[in-house]
Coordinates of C-alpha atoms and ligand atoms in Angstrom, one line a residue:
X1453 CA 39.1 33.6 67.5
X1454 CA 38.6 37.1 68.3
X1455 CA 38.4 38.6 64.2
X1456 CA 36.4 36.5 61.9
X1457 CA 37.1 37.9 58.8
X1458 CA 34.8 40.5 57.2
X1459 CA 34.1 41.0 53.2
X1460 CA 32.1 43.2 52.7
X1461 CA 34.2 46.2 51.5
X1462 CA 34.0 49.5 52.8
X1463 CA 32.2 49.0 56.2
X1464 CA 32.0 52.0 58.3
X1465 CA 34.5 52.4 60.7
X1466 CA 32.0 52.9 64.0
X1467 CA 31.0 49.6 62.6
X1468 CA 33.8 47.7 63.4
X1469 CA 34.0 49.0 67.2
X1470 CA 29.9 48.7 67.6
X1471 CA 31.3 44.7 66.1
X1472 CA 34.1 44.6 68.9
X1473 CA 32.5 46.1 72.2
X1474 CA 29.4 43.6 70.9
X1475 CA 31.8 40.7 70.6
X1476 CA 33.8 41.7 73.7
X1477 CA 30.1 41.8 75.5
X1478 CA 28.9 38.8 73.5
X1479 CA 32.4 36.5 75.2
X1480 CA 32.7 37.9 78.8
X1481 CA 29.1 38.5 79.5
X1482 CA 26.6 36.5 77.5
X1483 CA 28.5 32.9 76.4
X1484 CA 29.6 32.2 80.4
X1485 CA 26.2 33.5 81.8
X1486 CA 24.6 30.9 79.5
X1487 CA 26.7 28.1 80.3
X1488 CA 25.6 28.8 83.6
X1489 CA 21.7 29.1 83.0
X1490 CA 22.2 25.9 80.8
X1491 CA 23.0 24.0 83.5
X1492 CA 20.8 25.0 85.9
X1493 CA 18.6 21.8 86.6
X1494 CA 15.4 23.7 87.4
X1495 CA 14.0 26.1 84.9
X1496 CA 12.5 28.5 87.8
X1497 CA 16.0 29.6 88.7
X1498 CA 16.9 30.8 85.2
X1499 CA 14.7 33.7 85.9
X1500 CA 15.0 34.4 89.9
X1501 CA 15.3 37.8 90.6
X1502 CA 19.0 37.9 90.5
X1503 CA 19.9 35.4 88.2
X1504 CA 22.3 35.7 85.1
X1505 CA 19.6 36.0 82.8
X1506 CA 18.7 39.0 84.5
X1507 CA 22.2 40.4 84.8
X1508 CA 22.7 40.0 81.3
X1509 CA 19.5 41.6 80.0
X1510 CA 20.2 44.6 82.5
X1511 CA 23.6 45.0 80.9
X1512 CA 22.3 44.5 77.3
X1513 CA 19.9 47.3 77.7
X1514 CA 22.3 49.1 79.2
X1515 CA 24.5 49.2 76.1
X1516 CA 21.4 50.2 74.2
X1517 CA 21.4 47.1 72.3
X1518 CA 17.2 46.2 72.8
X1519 CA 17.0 49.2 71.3
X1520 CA 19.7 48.7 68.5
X1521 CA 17.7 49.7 65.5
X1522 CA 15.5 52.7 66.5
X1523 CA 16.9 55.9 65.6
X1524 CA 19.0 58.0 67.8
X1525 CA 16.2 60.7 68.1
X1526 CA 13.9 58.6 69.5
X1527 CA 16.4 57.2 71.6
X1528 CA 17.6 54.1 70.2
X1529 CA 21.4 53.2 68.8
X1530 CA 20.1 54.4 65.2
X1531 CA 22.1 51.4 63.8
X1532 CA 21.4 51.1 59.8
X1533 CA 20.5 47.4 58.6
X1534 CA 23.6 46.2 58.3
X1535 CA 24.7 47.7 62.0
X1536 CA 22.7 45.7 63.4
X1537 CA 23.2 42.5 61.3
X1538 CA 26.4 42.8 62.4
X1539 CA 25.5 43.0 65.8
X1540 CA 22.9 40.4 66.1
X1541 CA 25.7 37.9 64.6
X1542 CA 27.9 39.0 67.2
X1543 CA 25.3 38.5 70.1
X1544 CA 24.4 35.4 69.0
X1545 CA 27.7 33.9 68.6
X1546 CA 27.8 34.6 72.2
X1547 CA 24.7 32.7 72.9
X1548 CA 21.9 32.5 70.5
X1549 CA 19.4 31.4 73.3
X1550 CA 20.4 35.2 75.3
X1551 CA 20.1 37.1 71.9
X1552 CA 16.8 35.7 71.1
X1553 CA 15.3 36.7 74.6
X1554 CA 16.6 40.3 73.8
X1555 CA 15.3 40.5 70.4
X1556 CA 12.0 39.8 71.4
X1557 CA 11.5 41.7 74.1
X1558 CA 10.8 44.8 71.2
X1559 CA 7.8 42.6 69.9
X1560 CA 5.1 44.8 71.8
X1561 CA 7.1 48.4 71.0
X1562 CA 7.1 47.5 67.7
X1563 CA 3.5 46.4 67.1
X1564 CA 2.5 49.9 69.0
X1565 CA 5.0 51.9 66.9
X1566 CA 2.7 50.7 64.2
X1567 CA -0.5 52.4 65.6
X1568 CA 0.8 56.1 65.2
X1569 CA -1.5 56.3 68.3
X1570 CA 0.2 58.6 70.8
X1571 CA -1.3 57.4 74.3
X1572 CA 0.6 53.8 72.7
X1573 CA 3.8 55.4 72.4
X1574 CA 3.6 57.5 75.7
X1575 CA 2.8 54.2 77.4
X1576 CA 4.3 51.2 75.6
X1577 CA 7.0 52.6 73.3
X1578 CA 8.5 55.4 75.3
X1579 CA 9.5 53.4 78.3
X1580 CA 10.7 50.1 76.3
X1581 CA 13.3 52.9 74.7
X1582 CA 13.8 54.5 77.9
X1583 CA 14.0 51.4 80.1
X1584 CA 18.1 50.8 80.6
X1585 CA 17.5 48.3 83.5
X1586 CA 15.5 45.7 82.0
X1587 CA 12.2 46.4 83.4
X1588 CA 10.2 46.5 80.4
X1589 CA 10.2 43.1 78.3
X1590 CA 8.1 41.8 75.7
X1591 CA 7.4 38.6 73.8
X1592 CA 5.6 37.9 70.9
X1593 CA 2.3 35.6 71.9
X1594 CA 1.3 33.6 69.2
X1595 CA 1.6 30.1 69.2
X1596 CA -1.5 28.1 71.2
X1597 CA -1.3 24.8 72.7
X1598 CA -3.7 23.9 69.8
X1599 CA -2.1 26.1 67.1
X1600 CA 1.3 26.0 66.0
X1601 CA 1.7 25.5 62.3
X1602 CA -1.7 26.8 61.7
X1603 CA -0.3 30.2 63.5
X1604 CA 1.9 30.7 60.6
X1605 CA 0.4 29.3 56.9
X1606 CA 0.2 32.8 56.2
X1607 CA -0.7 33.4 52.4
X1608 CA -1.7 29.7 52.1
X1609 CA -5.7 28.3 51.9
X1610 CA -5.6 26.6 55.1
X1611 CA -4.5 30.1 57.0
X1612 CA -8.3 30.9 55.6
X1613 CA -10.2 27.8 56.2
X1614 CA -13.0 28.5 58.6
X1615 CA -12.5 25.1 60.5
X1616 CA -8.9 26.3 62.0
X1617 CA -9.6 29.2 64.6
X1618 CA -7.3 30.1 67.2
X1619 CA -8.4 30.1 70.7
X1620 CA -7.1 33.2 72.7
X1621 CA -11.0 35.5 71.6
X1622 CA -11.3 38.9 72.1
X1623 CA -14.9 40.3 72.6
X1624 CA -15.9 43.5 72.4
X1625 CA -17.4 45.5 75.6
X1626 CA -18.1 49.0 74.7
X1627 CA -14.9 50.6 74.8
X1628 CA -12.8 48.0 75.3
X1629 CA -11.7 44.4 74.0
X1630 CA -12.2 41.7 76.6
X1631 CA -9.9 38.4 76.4
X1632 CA -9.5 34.8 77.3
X1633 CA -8.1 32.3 76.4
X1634 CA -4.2 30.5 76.3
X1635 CA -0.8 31.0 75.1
X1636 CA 1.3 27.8 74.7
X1637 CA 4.4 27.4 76.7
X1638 CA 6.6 28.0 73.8
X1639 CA 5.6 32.0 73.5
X1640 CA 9.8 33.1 74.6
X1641 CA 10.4 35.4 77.5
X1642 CA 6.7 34.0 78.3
X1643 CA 7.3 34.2 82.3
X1644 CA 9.2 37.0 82.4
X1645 CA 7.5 39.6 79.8
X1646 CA 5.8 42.5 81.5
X1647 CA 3.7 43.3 78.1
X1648 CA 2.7 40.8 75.0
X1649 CA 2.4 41.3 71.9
X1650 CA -0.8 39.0 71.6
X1651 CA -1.8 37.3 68.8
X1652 CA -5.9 36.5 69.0
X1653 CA -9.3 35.8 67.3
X1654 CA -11.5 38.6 67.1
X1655 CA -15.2 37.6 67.7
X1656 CA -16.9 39.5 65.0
X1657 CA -20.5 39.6 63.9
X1658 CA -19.8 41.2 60.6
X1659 CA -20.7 38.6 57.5
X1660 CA -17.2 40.1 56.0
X1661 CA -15.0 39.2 58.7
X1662 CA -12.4 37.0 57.6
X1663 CA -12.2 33.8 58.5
X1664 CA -10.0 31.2 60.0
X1665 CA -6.4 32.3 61.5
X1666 CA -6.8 35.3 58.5
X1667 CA -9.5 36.8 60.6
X1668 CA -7.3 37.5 63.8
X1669 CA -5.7 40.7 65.1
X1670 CA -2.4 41.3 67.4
X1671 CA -3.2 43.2 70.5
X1672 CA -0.5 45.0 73.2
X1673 CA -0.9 43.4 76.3
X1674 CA 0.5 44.9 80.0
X1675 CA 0.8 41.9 81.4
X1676 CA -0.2 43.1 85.1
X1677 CA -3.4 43.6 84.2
X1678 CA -6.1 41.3 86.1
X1679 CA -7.1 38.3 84.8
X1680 CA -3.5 37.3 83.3
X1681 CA -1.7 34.7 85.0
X1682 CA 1.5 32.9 83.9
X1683 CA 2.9 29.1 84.0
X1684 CA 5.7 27.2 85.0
X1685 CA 9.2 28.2 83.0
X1686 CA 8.8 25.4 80.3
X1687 CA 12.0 22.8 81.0
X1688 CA 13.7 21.9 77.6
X1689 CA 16.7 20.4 75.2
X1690 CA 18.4 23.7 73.8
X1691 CA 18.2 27.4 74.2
X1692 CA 18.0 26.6 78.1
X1693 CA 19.0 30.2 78.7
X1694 CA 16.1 31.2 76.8
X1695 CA 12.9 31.4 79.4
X1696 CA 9.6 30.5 78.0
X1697 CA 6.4 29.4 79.4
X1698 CA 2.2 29.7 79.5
X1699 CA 0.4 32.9 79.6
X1700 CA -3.2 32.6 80.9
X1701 CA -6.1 35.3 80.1
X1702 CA -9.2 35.2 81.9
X1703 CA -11.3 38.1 80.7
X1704 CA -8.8 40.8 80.5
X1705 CA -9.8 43.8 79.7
X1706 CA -8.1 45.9 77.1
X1707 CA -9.0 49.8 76.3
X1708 CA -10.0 49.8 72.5
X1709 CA -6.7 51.2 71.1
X1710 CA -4.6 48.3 72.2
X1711 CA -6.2 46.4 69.5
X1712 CA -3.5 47.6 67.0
X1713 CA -4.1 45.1 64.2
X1714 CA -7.7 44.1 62.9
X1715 CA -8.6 41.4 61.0
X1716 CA -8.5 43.7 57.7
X1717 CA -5.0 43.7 57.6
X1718 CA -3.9 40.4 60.5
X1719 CA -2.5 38.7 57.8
X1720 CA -0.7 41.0 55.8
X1721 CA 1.2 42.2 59.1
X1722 CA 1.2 38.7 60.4
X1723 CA 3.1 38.3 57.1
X1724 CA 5.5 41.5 58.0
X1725 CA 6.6 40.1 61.3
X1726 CA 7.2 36.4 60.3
X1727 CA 9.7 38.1 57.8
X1728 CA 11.2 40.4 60.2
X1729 CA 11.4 37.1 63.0
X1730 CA 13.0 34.7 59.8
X1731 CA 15.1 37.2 59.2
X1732 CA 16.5 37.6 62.8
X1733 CA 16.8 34.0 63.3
X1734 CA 19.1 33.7 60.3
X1735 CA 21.3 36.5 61.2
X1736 CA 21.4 34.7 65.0
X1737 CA 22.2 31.5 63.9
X1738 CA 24.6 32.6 61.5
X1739 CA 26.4 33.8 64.6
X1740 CA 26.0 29.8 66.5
X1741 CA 27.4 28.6 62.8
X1742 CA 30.4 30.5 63.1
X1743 CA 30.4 29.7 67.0
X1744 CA 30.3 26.1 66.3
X1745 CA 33.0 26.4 63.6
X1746 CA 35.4 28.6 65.7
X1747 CA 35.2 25.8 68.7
X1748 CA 36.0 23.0 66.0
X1749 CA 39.1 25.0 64.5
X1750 CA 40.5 26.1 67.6
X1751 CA 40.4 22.0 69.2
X1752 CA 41.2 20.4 65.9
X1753 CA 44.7 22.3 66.1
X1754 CA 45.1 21.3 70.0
X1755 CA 44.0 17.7 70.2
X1756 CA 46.4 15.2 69.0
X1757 CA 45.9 11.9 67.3
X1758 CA 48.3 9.6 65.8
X1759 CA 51.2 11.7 66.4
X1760 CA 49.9 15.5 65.3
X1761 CA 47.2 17.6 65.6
X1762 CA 43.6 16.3 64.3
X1763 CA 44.0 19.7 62.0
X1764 CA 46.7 17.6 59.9
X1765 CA 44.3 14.7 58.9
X1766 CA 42.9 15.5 55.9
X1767 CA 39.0 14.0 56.6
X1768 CA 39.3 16.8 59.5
X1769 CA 40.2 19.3 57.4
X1770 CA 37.7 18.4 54.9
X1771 CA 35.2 18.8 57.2
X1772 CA 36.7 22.2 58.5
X1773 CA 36.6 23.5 55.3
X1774 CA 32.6 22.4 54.3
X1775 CA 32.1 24.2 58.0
X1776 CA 33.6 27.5 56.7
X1777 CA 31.9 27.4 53.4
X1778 CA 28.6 27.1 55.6
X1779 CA 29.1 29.8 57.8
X1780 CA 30.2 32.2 55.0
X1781 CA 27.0 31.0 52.7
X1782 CA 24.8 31.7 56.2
X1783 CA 26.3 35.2 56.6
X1784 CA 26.1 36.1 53.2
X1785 CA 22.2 35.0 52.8
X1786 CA 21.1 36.3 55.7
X1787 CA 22.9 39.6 55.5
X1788 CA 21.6 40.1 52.3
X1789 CA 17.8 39.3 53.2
X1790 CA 18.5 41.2 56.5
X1791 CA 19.5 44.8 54.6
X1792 CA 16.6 44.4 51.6
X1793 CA 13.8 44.0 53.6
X1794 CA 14.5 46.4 56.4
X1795 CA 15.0 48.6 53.2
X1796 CA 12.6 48.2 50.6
X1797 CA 8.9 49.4 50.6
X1798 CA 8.3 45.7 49.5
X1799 CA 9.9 43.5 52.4
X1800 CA 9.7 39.4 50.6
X1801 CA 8.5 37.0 52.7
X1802 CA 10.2 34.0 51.0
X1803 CA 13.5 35.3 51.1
X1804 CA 12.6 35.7 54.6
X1805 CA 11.7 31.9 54.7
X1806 CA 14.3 31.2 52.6
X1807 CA 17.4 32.5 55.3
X1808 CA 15.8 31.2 58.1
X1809 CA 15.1 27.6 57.0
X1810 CA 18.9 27.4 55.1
X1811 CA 20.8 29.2 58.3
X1812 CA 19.2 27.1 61.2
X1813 CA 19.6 24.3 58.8
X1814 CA 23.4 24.9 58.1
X1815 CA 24.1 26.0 61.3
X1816 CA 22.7 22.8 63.0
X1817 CA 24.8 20.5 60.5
X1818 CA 27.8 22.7 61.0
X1819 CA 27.2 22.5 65.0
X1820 CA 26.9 18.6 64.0
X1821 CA 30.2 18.5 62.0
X1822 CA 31.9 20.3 64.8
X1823 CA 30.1 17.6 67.5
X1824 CA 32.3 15.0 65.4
X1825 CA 35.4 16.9 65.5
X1826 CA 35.6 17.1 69.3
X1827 CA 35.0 13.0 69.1
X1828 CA 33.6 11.6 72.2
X1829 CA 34.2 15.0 74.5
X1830 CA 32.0 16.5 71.5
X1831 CA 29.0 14.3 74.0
X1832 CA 30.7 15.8 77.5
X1833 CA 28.9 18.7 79.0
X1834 CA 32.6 19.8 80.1
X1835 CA 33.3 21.4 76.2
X1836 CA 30.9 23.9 74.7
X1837 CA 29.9 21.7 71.6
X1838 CA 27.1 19.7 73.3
X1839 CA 25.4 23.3 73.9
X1840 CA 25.9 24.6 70.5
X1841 CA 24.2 21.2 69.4
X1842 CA 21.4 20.9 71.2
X1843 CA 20.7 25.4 70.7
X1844 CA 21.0 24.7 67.0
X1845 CA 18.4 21.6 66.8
X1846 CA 15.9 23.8 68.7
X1847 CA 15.9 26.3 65.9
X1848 CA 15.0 24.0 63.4
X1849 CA 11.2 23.9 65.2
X1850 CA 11.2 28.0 66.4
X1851 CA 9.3 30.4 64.4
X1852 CA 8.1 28.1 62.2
X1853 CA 9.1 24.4 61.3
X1854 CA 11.5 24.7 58.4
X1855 CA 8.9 22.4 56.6
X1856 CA 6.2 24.5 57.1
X1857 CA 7.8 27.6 56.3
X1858 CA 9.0 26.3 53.1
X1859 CA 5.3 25.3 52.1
X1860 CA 4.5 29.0 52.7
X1861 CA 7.5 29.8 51.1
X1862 CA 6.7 28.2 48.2
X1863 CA 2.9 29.3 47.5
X1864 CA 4.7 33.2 47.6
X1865 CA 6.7 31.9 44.9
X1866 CA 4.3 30.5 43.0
X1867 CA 2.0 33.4 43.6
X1868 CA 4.6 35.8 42.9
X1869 CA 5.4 34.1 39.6
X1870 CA 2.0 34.2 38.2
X1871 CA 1.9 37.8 39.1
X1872 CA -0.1 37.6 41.9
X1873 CA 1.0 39.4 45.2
X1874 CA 0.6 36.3 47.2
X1875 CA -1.5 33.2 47.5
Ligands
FAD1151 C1 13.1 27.6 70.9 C2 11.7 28.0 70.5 C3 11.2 29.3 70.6 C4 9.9 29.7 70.3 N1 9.5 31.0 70.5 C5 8.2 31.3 70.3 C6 7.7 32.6 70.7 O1 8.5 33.5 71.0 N2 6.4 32.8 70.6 C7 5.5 31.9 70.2 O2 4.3 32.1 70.2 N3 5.9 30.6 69.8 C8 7.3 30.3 69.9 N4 7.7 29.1 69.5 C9 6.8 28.1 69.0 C10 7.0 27.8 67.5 O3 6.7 28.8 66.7 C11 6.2 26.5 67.2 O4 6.8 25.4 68.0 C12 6.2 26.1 65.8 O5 5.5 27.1 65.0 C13 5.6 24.7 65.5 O6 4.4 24.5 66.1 P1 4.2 23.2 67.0 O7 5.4 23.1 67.9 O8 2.9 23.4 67.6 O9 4.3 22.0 66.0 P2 3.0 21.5 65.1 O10 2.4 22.6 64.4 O11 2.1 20.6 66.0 O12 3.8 20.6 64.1 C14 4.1 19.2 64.4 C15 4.7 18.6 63.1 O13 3.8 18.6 62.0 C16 4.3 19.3 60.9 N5 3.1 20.0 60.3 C17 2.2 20.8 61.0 N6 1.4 21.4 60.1 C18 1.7 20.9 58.9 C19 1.2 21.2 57.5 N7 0.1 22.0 57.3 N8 1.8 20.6 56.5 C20 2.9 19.8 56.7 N9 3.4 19.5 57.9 C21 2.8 20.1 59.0 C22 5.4 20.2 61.4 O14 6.3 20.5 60.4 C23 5.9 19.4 62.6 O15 6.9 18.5 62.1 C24 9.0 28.7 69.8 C25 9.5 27.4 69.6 C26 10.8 27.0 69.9 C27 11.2 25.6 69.7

């Protein structure tokens, strides 16, 4: 179905042909490419050097689309918050796995933009903007083979208990930070990335430091630097287009200025991005909801059963009709969440929370729905359902396990409504 209908009034018209070049880039390009990596038995040719996980990130950079939201000055598309809701829906609904490993490719740009310093943006920002060939991509380093969860109770008393410390240290050596430690292999883009956005403990001898995973800071990595090594491509159920793996650091040596977060404010921007990541993953699963849905409608009307189309039985259409309802309740949640907090002064996490634990939620039930609808070639690898599936179950776990999201959800709320800013 190439028009899914829109309703919001009185979108801007350069919207609607940034929607169709993205959807006509999203079904030619990014869907069959992922099919293709998806079935590829060995995770290590996902990312050879010609593969079509690098053909498509070459192309999406191309189109300006790693770039989507940074203004047109400073060389990006200059998309608003809606532009590039709309996008991301669109890229996803191509393949969520593909639009994930582009959207986090900006993790270490963005941490730099935050720095104002301007040897950061000369070296880190500049070229990610500049780079239409894919030769610049990031990842966002956070979760440790030890740490998961713990990575991301921000606002909650266990993100400050002294007991729970993650295990990638930085040191200080005069004028510069010194690291080791390891990255788990879930960090996305992991084997691939030329620069991290690392997420680490700062060894501090100050009494006031905080403590636990509060007292960390986020660091901007070139990944070429000695010391840093990389694992195997981690081989998984869903979002098999989607390369991830170890990173290894064995006293690398950072100038001072890299360190762009300190543990004064690590978990008040630790908070920022995990709002900014929720929000992403419920636009891009909004787009595998309606990707699901769009599969189901289009077989139910082919496939015939007791005489007529599976469309005509009215369980099907039941069914159908719960889907839609889904899909529209996903886009209208996460668009929502998606334009306030890239607009107010005062992003909120647990709306955040909130659109990334309903979408991935509602988008795997809907993928499940539509598994049904197919009957047993929903199971065959030869229709594009059993993809959808397995993408959708993944997200239930990434960035955050919807049950430990919505405990950190929850404290903001309660903190919020006994007028506290948070936990
Ligand atoms: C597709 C995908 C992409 C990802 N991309 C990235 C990435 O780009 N960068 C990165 O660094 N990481 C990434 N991750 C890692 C992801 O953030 C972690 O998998 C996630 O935070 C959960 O951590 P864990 O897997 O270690 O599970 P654990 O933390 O070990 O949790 C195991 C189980 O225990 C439960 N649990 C844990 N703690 C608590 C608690 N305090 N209270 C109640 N229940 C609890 C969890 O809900 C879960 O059911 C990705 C993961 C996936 C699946």
């Amino acid at each position: 179905m190439d028009t899914y209908r829109e309703l919001s009034i009185g979108i801007p018209k350069e919207y609607e042909s940034i929607r169709a070049t993205a959807h006509r880039f999203a079904k030619e390009v990014m869907r069959p490419a992922a099919i293709e990596l998806d079935r590829m038995a060995d995770p290590q040719d996902v990312i050879a050097p010609n593969s079509p996980l690098r053909q498509v990130m070459k192309k999406a950079y191309g189109l300006g689309y790693h770039v989507a939201g940074i203004p047109v000055a400073l060389g990006g598309l200059g998309l608003d918050p809606l532009g590039s809701h709309i996008l991301h829906e669109e890229l996803a609904w191509g393949s969520v796995d593909l639009s994930i490993a582009i959207g986090v490719a900006g993790f270490p740009a963005m941490i730099a933009g935050l720095s104002g310093n301007p040897d950061l943006y000369e070296t880190i920002m500049k070229p990610f903007i500049e780079d239409r060939e894919a030769k610049f991509i990031g990842c966002w380093a956070i979760t440790e083979p030890n740490h998961g969860s713990d990575q991301l109770m921000v606002g909650t008393p266990e993100f400050h208990d002294p007991k729970v410390k993650g295990e990638v240290v930085a040191r200080t050596e005069g004028d510069s930070y010194v690291i080791s430690g390891q990255k788990a292999a879930w960090v996305s883009n992991g084997t691939i990335a030329t620069h991290a956005a690392l997420y680490l403990r700062i060894e501090s001898g100050s009494p006031n430091a905080a403590t636990g995973m509060s007292g960390g800071g986020v660091a901007v990595v070139p990944l070429n630097l000695p010391g840093v090594s990389k694992g195997k491509p981690l081989n998984k159920m869903g979002q098999r287009a989607l390369n991830q793996g170890e990173i290894f650091f064995e006293n690398v040596r950072i100038p001072r200025h890299y360190m762009v977060v300190n543990s004064d404010t690590y978990e008040q921007q630790t908070m920022a991005t995990l709002t900014m990541a929720n929000g992403g993953m419920s636009t891009a699963f909004t787009g595998l909801a309606r990707a699901a849905y769009e599969v189901a409608l289009d077989y139910s009307k082919e496939r015939i059963q007791g005489g007529r189309p599976i469309c005509e039985h009215q369980l099907v259409q039941k069914r159908l009709f719960e889907m839609f309802t889904k899909v529209e309740a996903c886009r209208a949640l996460s668009r929502a969440v998606t334009v306030y907090n890239s607009s107010s002064g005062a992003p909120s996490l647990q709306h955040a929370i909130a659109a990334k634990t309903f979408c991935t939620q509602a988008s795997f039930e809907v993928a499940n729905d539509a598994l049904q609808i197919f009957g047993g070639n929903g199971l065959s690898k030869e229709y594009p359902i059993e993809k959808l599936f397995r993408d959708a179950r993944a997200s239930l776990i990434e960035d955050g396990t919807n049950e430990v999201l919505s405990l950190a959800g929850a404290r903001h709320i309660l903190a919020e409504s006994d007028g506290h800013g948070h936990a």
